[in-house]
PDB file of C-alpha atoms in Angstrom:
ATOM      1  CA  MET A  12       0.085  -0.041  -0.149  1.00 45.00           C
ATOM      2  CA  PRO A  13       1.496   3.785  -0.963  1.00 49.00           C
ATOM      3  CA  ALA A  14       2.132   5.923   1.456  1.00 44.00           C
ATOM      4  CA  SER A  15       0.002   8.728   2.162  1.00 44.00           C
ATOM      5  CA  LYS A  16       1.027  12.594   2.844  1.00 51.00           C
ATOM      6  CA  SER A  17       1.114  11.838   5.748  1.00 71.00           C
ATOM      7  CA  ILE A  18       3.322   9.915   6.227  1.00 92.00           C
ATOM      8  CA  SER A  19       6.270  12.525   7.387  1.00 95.00           C
ATOM      9  CA  LEU A  20      10.251  12.030   9.300  1.00 97.00           C
ATOM     10  CA  THR A  21      10.553  15.893  11.099  1.00 98.00           C
ATOM     11  CA  PHE A  22      14.878  15.801  11.529  1.00 98.00           C
ATOM     12  CA  THR A  23      16.386  18.564  14.037  1.00 96.00           C
ATOM     13  CA  SER A  24      19.462  19.345  11.743  1.00 96.00           C
ATOM     14  CA  ARG A  25      20.108  19.592   7.846  1.00 95.00           C
ATOM     15  CA  GLU A  26      22.893  17.530   9.102  1.00 96.00           C
ATOM     16  CA  SER A  27      21.413  14.708  10.007  1.00 96.00           C
ATOM     17  CA  ILE A  28      19.441  14.731   6.650  1.00 97.00           C
ATOM     18  CA  SER A  29      22.855  15.070   4.737  1.00 96.00           C
ATOM     19  CA  ASP A  30      24.162  12.209   7.247  1.00 96.00           C
ATOM     20  CA  LEU A  31      21.561   9.373   6.264  1.00 96.00           C
ATOM     21  CA  ALA A  32      21.957  10.599   3.002  1.00 96.00           C
ATOM     22  CA  THR A  33      25.194  10.044   2.453  1.00 96.00           C
ATOM     23  CA  PHE A  34      24.908   5.853   4.335  1.00 96.00           C
ATOM     24  CA  ILE A  35      21.493   5.694   1.715  1.00 94.00           C
ATOM     25  CA  ASP A  36      23.813   6.607  -1.506  1.00 94.00           C
ATOM     26  CA  ARG A  37      26.362   4.990  -0.713  1.00 95.00           C
ATOM     27  CA  SER A  38      24.693   1.909  -0.747  1.00 92.00           C
ATOM     28  CA  GLY A  39      23.039   2.519  -4.294  1.00 88.00           C
ATOM     29  CA  LEU A  40      27.610   1.578  -5.042  1.00 87.00           C
ATOM     30  CA  VAL A  41      26.406  -2.093  -4.428  1.00 86.00           C
ATOM     31  CA  ASP A  42      22.655  -3.801  -6.142  1.00 77.00           C
ATOM     32  CA  ASN A  43      20.491  -2.393  -3.862  1.00 82.00           C
ATOM     33  CA  SER A  44      18.069   0.575  -5.187  1.00 88.00           C
ATOM     34  CA  ALA A  45      15.844   0.208  -1.999  1.00 92.00           C
ATOM     35  CA  VAL A  46      15.571   1.298   1.592  1.00 95.00           C
ATOM     36  CA  ARG A  47      13.942   0.657   4.947  1.00 96.00           C
ATOM     37  CA  LEU A  48      13.171   2.812   7.244  1.00 97.00           C
ATOM     38  CA  VAL A  49      11.322   2.046  10.671  1.00 97.00           C
ATOM     39  CA  ALA A  50      10.961   5.158  12.732  1.00 97.00           C
ATOM     40  CA  LYS A  51       9.702   4.632  16.230  1.00 97.00           C
ATOM     41  CA  GLY A  52      10.173   7.198  19.034  1.00 97.00           C
ATOM     42  CA  ASN A  53      12.256  10.026  18.152  1.00 98.00           C
ATOM     43  CA  LEU A  54      14.614   7.585  15.764  1.00 98.00           C
ATOM     44  CA  VAL A  55      14.444   6.435  12.861  1.00 98.00           C
ATOM     45  CA  VAL A  56      16.777   3.496  11.514  1.00 98.00           C
ATOM     46  CA  ALA A  57      17.288   2.986   7.986  1.00 97.00           C
ATOM     47  CA  TRP A  58      18.243  -0.313   6.672  1.00 97.00           C
ATOM     48  CA  VAL A  59      20.085  -0.859   3.568  1.00 96.00           C
ATOM     49  CA  GLN A  60      21.237  -4.695   2.296  1.00 94.00           C
ATOM     50  CA  VAL A  61      24.688  -5.256   0.671  1.00 94.00           C
ATOM     51  CA  LEU A  62      24.007  -8.490   0.073  1.00 92.00           C
ATOM     52  CA  ALA A  63      21.646 -11.103  -0.011  1.00 88.00           C
ATOM     53  CA  PRO A  64      20.591 -14.529  -1.616  1.00 86.00           C
ATOM     54  CA  ARG A  65      18.049 -14.913  -4.399  1.00 79.00           C
ATOM     55  CA  GLY A  66      16.550 -18.198  -5.110  1.00 74.00           C
ATOM     56  CA  LEU A  67      16.851 -20.983  -2.528  1.00 73.00           C
ATOM     57  CA  ASN A  68      20.265 -22.207  -4.169  1.00 76.00           C
ATOM     58  CA  ASP A  69      21.584 -19.012  -3.765  1.00 78.00           C
ATOM     59  CA  THR A  70      24.467 -19.498  -0.353  1.00 80.00           C
ATOM     60  CA  THR A  71      25.025 -15.558  -0.634  1.00 86.00           C
ATOM     61  CA  PRO A  72      24.841 -14.168   3.039  1.00 90.00           C
ATOM     62  CA  THR A  73      22.910 -11.939   4.399  1.00 93.00           C
ATOM     63  CA  VAL A  74      23.922  -8.401   5.086  1.00 95.00           C
ATOM     64  CA  LEU A  75      22.571  -5.392   6.244  1.00 96.00           C
ATOM     65  CA  GLY A  76      23.496  -2.002   7.404  1.00 97.00           C
ATOM     66  CA  MET A  77      21.460   0.247   8.821  1.00 97.00           C
ATOM     67  CA  ARG A  78      22.371   3.984  10.627  1.00 97.00           C
ATOM     68  CA  GLY A  79      19.950   5.546  12.739  1.00 97.00           C
ATOM     69  CA  ALA A  80      18.735   9.113  13.022  1.00 97.00           C
ATOM     70  CA  GLU A  81      17.124  11.543  16.469  1.00 97.00           C
ATOM     71  CA  LEU A  82      13.791  12.865  14.854  1.00 98.00           C
ATOM     72  CA  ALA A  83      12.092  16.386  16.896  1.00 98.00           C
ATOM     73  CA  VAL A  84       8.932  15.234  16.190  1.00 97.00           C
ATOM     74  CA  GLU A  85       8.170  11.195  17.818  1.00 97.00           C
ATOM     75  CA  ALA A  86       6.852   8.674  14.737  1.00 97.00           C
ATOM     76  CA  LYS A  87       5.773   5.001  14.095  1.00 96.00           C
ATOM     77  CA  PHE A  88       6.245   3.517  10.858  1.00 95.00           C
ATOM     78  CA  ASP A  89       8.288   1.094   8.881  1.00 95.00           C
ATOM     79  CA  ILE A  90       8.508   0.916   5.191  1.00 95.00           C
ATOM     80  CA  VAL A  91      10.411  -0.080   1.702  1.00 95.00           C
ATOM     81  CA  VAL A  92      11.090   3.298  -0.384  1.00 95.00           C
ATOM     82  CA  PRO A  93      12.928   3.681  -3.453  1.00 94.00           C
ATOM     83  CA  ILE A  94      16.033   5.528  -2.582  1.00 94.00           C
ATOM     84  CA  ASP A  95      16.131   7.826  -5.768  1.00 94.00           C
ATOM     85  CA  SER A  96      12.616   9.152  -4.417  1.00 95.00           C
ATOM     86  CA  LEU A  97      13.692   9.358  -1.220  1.00 96.00           C
ATOM     87  CA  ARG A  98      16.916  11.358  -2.317  1.00 95.00           C
ATOM     88  CA  ALA A  99      14.986  13.574  -3.626  1.00 95.00           C
ATOM     89  CA  ARG A 100      12.917  14.153  -0.677  1.00 96.00           C
ATOM     90  CA  PHE A 101      15.188  14.460   1.310  1.00 97.00           C
ATOM     91  CA  ASP A 102      16.762  17.599  -0.654  1.00 95.00           C
ATOM     92  CA  ASN A 103      12.966  19.072  -1.118  1.00 95.00           C
ATOM     93  CA  ALA A 104      13.268  18.719   3.178  1.00 95.00           C
ATOM     94  CA  VAL A 105      11.102  21.676   4.216  1.00 95.00           C
ATOM     95  CA  GLU A 106      12.245  23.952   7.335  1.00 95.00           C
ATOM     96  CA  SER A 107       9.668  24.954  10.207  1.00 91.00           C
ATOM     97  CA  ASP A 108      10.026  26.423  13.589  1.00 92.00           C
ATOM     98  CA  ASN A 109      14.330  25.676  13.428  1.00 93.00           C
ATOM     99  CA  VAL A 110      13.239  21.394  12.482  1.00 96.00           C
ATOM    100  CA  PHE A 111      13.026  19.960   9.223  1.00 97.00           C
ATOM    101  CA  VAL A 112      10.673  18.170   7.862  1.00 97.00           C
ATOM    102  CA  VAL A 113      10.818  15.254   4.770  1.00 97.00           C
ATOM    103  CA  THR A 114       7.406  13.880   3.813  1.00 96.00           C
ATOM    104  CA  MET A 115       8.728  10.189   2.775  1.00 96.00           C
ATOM    105  CA  PRO A 116       7.385   8.734  -0.809  1.00 95.00           C
ATOM    106  CA  MET A 117       5.369   5.968  -2.223  1.00 92.00           C
ATOM    107  CA  GLN A 118       6.167   2.627  -1.240  1.00 91.00           C
ATOM    108  CA  THR A 119       7.685  -0.360  -2.587  1.00 86.00           C
ATOM    109  CA  PRO A 120       6.702  -3.687  -2.554  1.00 76.00           C
ATOM    110  CA  THR A 121      10.107  -5.748  -3.118  1.00 79.00           C
ATOM    111  CA  VAL A 122      10.789  -9.485  -1.613  1.00 74.00           C
ATOM    112  CA  ARG A 123      13.816  -8.826  -0.367  1.00 80.00           C
ATOM    113  CA  TRP A 124      12.845  -7.124   2.870  1.00 86.00           C
ATOM    114  CA  LYS A 125      10.508  -9.800   3.635  1.00 81.00           C
ATOM    115  CA  ILE A 126      13.616 -10.907   5.623  1.00 81.00           C
ATOM    116  CA  PRO A 127      12.748  -9.894   9.569  1.00 87.00           C
ATOM    117  CA  LEU A 128      15.442  -7.352  10.436  1.00 93.00           C
ATOM    118  CA  PRO A 129      17.446  -8.269  13.477  1.00 94.00           C
ATOM    119  CA  PRO A 130      16.769  -7.826  16.986  1.00 93.00           C
ATOM    120  CA  GLN A 131      16.949  -4.642  18.815  1.00 90.00           C
ATOM    121  CA  THR A 132      17.885  -6.538  22.705  1.00 93.00           C
ATOM    122  CA  GLY A 133      20.055 -10.212  23.936  1.00 95.00           C
ATOM    123  CA  TRP A 134      22.743  -9.555  22.248  1.00 96.00           C
ATOM    124  CA  GLU A 135      26.114 -10.891  23.677  1.00 95.00           C
ATOM    125  CA  THR A 136      29.285  -9.190  23.102  1.00 94.00           C
ATOM    126  CA  LEU A 137      32.143 -11.202  21.430  1.00 90.00           C
ATOM    127  CA  GLY A 138      35.456  -8.785  20.514  1.00 91.00           C
ATOM    128  CA  LYS A 139      36.574  -6.546  18.641  1.00 93.00           C
ATOM    129  CA  ILE A 140      37.848  -6.564  14.876  1.00 94.00           C
ATOM    130  CA  GLY A 141      40.664  -3.912  13.360  1.00 94.00           C
ATOM    131  CA  ALA A 142      39.792  -1.302  10.055  1.00 95.00           C
ATOM    132  CA  SER A 143      42.631  -2.335   9.033  1.00 95.00           C
ATOM    133  CA  ASP A 144      41.839  -6.029   9.758  1.00 94.00           C
ATOM    134  CA  LEU A 145      38.920  -5.961   7.122  1.00 96.00           C
ATOM    135  CA  GLN A 146      40.456  -2.778   4.179  1.00 96.00           C
ATOM    136  CA  VAL A 147      42.895  -6.333   3.964  1.00 96.00           C
ATOM    137  CA  VAL A 148      40.257  -8.714   3.301  1.00 96.00           C
ATOM    138  CA  VAL A 149      37.842  -6.460   1.451  1.00 96.00           C
ATOM    139  CA  ARG A 150      41.465  -5.409  -1.055  1.00 96.00           C
ATOM    140  CA  GLU A 151      41.524  -9.686  -1.371  1.00 96.00           C
ATOM    141  CA  GLY A 152      38.309 -10.778  -2.175  1.00 95.00           C
ATOM    142  CA  MET A 153      37.810  -7.701  -4.565  1.00 94.00           C
ATOM    143  CA  LYS A 154      41.575  -9.137  -6.327  1.00 96.00           C
ATOM    144  CA  ILE A 155      40.224 -12.759  -6.629  1.00 94.00           C
ATOM    145  CA  ILE A 156      36.730 -11.890  -7.659  1.00 92.00           C
ATOM    146  CA  LYS A 157      38.639  -9.569 -10.467  1.00 92.00           C
ATOM    147  CA  ARG A 158      40.794 -12.399 -11.569  1.00 93.00           C
ATOM    148  CA  LYS A 159      38.346 -15.362 -12.099  1.00 90.00           C
ATOM    149  CA  VAL A 160      35.248 -14.143 -12.923  1.00 89.00           C
ATOM    150  CA  PRO A 161      35.495 -14.074 -17.255  1.00 87.00           C
ATOM    151  CA  ARG A 162      34.925 -10.882 -18.975  1.00 85.00           C
ATOM    152  CA  ASN A 163      31.862 -10.323 -20.104  1.00 85.00           C
ATOM    153  CA  ALA A 164      30.302 -13.009 -18.296  1.00 84.00           C
ATOM    154  CA  GLU A 165      26.745 -13.286 -17.163  1.00 88.00           C
ATOM    155  CA  GLU A 166      24.978 -11.850 -14.173  1.00 84.00           C
ATOM    156  CA  HIS A 167      24.447 -15.918 -12.698  1.00 84.00           C
ATOM    157  CA  ILE A 168      28.436 -16.908 -13.319  1.00 87.00           C
ATOM    158  CA  VAL A 169      29.213 -13.567 -11.944  1.00 88.00           C
ATOM    159  CA  ARG A 170      27.005 -13.863  -8.619  1.00 86.00           C
ATOM    160  CA  SER A 171      28.192 -17.656  -8.178  1.00 88.00           C
ATOM    161  CA  TYR A 172      32.108 -16.083  -7.930  1.00 89.00           C
ATOM    162  CA  ARG A 173      30.401 -13.084  -5.150  1.00 90.00           C
ATOM    163  CA  SER A 174      28.675 -15.468  -3.211  1.00 90.00           C
ATOM    164  CA  GLN A 175      31.544 -17.556  -2.898  1.00 91.00           C
ATOM    165  CA  VAL A 176      34.495 -14.331  -2.225  1.00 94.00           C
ATOM    166  CA  TRP A 177      32.007 -12.658   0.223  1.00 93.00           C
ATOM    167  CA  GLY A 178      30.605 -15.559   2.376  1.00 90.00           C
ATOM    168  CA  THR A 179      33.595 -17.038   3.306  1.00 90.00           C
ATOM    169  CA  THR A 180      34.359 -17.304   6.857  1.00 89.00           C
ATOM    170  CA  ILE A 181      37.111 -14.510   7.930  1.00 87.00           C
ATOM    171  CA  ASN A 182      36.972 -15.547  11.558  1.00 74.00           C
ATOM    172  CA  GLY A 183      36.113 -19.539  12.530  1.00 66.00           C
ATOM    173  CA  SER A 184      35.595 -19.032  15.972  1.00 68.00           C
ATOM    174  CA  LEU A 185      32.645 -15.962  15.166  1.00 75.00           C
ATOM    175  CA  GLY A 186      32.093 -17.156  11.825  1.00 79.00           C
ATOM    176  CA  LEU A 187      32.414 -14.102  10.685  1.00 89.00           C
ATOM    177  CA  PRO A 188      30.972 -13.694   6.794  1.00 92.00           C
ATOM    178  CA  ALA A 189      33.468 -12.169   4.262  1.00 95.00           C
ATOM    179  CA  GLY A 190      31.077 -10.059   3.696  1.00 95.00           C
ATOM    180  CA  VAL A 191      30.790  -7.497   6.249  1.00 96.00           C
ATOM    181  CA  ALA A 192      34.071  -6.190   4.855  1.00 96.00           C
ATOM    182  CA  LEU A 193      33.050  -5.440   1.874  1.00 96.00           C
ATOM    183  CA  ALA A 194      30.051  -3.323   3.703  1.00 97.00           C
ATOM    184  CA  ALA A 195      32.364  -1.991   6.115  1.00 96.00           C
ATOM    185  CA  GLU A 196      33.569  -0.495   2.852  1.00 96.00           C
ATOM    186  CA  THR A 197      30.695   0.549   0.320  1.00 96.00           C
ATOM    187  CA  LEU A 198      29.151   1.968   3.302  1.00 96.00           C
ATOM    188  CA  GLY A 199      31.611   4.109   4.414  1.00 94.00           C
ATOM    189  CA  PHE A 200      32.375   2.686   8.330  1.00 95.00           C
ATOM    190  CA  PHE A 201      36.024   2.623   8.334  1.00 92.00           C
ATOM    191  CA  GLY A 202      36.190   6.093  10.157  1.00 88.00           C
ATOM    192  CA  ASP A 203      36.969   3.741  13.260  1.00 89.00           C
ATOM    193  CA  LYS A 204      40.694   1.463  13.932  1.00 93.00           C
ATOM    194  CA  VAL A 205      38.417  -1.036  15.706  1.00 95.00           C
ATOM    195  CA  MET A 206      34.640  -2.449  15.389  1.00 95.00           C
ATOM    196  CA  ASP A 207      32.636  -4.390  18.017  1.00 95.00           C
ATOM    197  CA  ILE A 208      31.160  -7.742  17.439  1.00 95.00           C
ATOM    198  CA  SER A 209      28.283  -9.582  19.217  1.00 95.00           C
ATOM    199  CA  VAL A 210      26.017 -11.739  18.220  1.00 93.00           C
ATOM    200  CA  LYS A 211      22.759 -12.696  18.538  1.00 93.00           C
ATOM    201  CA  GLU A 212      21.679 -16.523  16.348  1.00 90.00           C
ATOM    202  CA  PRO A 213      21.624 -16.277  13.756  1.00 91.00           C
ATOM    203  CA  TRP A 214      22.984 -12.918  13.536  1.00 94.00           C
ATOM    204  CA  ILE A 215      26.455 -11.217  13.390  1.00 95.00           C
ATOM    205  CA  ARG A 216      26.487  -7.789  13.915  1.00 96.00           C
ATOM    206  CA  LEU A 217      29.261  -4.508  13.599  1.00 97.00           C
ATOM    207  CA  SER A 218      29.487  -1.831  15.267  1.00 97.00           C
ATOM    208  CA  SER A 219      31.087   1.453  14.323  1.00 95.00           C
ATOM    209  CA  THR A 220      30.306   5.281  15.591  1.00 94.00           C
ATOM    210  CA  ARG A 221      29.241   5.862  11.929  1.00 94.00           C
ATOM    211  CA  GLY A 222      26.261   3.108  12.099  1.00 96.00           C
ATOM    212  CA  GLU A 223      25.722  -0.885  12.295  1.00 98.00           C
ATOM    213  CA  ILE A 224      26.765  -3.719   9.948  1.00 98.00           C
ATOM    214  CA  LEU A 225      24.198  -7.607  10.125  1.00 97.00           C
ATOM    215  CA  ALA A 226      25.215 -10.553   9.172  1.00 96.00           C
ATOM    216  CA  LYS A 227      23.090 -13.623   8.769  1.00 88.00           C
ATOM    217  CA  HIS A 228      25.571 -16.061   7.899  1.00 56.00           C
ATOM    218  CA  THR A 229      25.912 -19.021   5.129  1.00 49.00           C
ATOM    219  CA  PRO A 230      28.989 -20.413   4.764  1.00 46.00           C
ATOM    220  CA  VAL A 231      30.791 -21.224   2.090  1.00 40.00           C
ATOM    221  CA  ILE A 232      34.383 -22.675   1.233  1.00 40.00           C
ATOM    222  CA  LEU A 233      37.047 -20.750  -1.123  1.00 39.00           C
ATOM    223  CA  ASP A 234      38.184 -22.848  -3.344  1.00 39.00           C
ATOM    224  CA  GLU A 235      41.419 -21.236  -4.951  1.00 38.00           C
ATOM    225  CA  ALA A 236      42.207 -23.491  -7.442  1.00 31.00           C
TER     226      ALA A 236
END
């Protein structure tokens, strides 16, 4: 059902809109055309998909990125909207009494957002991981994909190699998929030197000051041959 014009978000500043817009823009660098917005009270959380399986035989891990923003007026809704439409609404935010109102665009039905979101509570802290370690994972993963994927390869072949690379476990004891490193790079979360790791089965989470990355892992063994 389309969102009505009465559905809106009231932000405390243009900076908070700009921060959220940058996060959403960066998610568009991967195969992501929609954003899920969950508003509750004085907080709105934007969810984006960096990686997700397509079909029963696709072993690509589900990797999500999220970033929150403070609201000046309480709101409550859970909608999925096109990135391009939302960005246009951000650009046309209406200032009133030192707050900034953004009317939501029409919702876009999508099978990719039928998945339940990770829980908000019950997370167990496991440790930390260095941003430099994740950056190495991204570089090596890109090299493998570039080396193995034939030029002009069909989409299903490209997806197969990407699934292998980004589904590989980079930390055996934690079950952390390489896709979290791709998400951190894509979404610009490498501002912190270290990221906190926590788990709430079947999800594992990386937290930074810029947002969070959450992954539901499907184990894949990478064949280097």
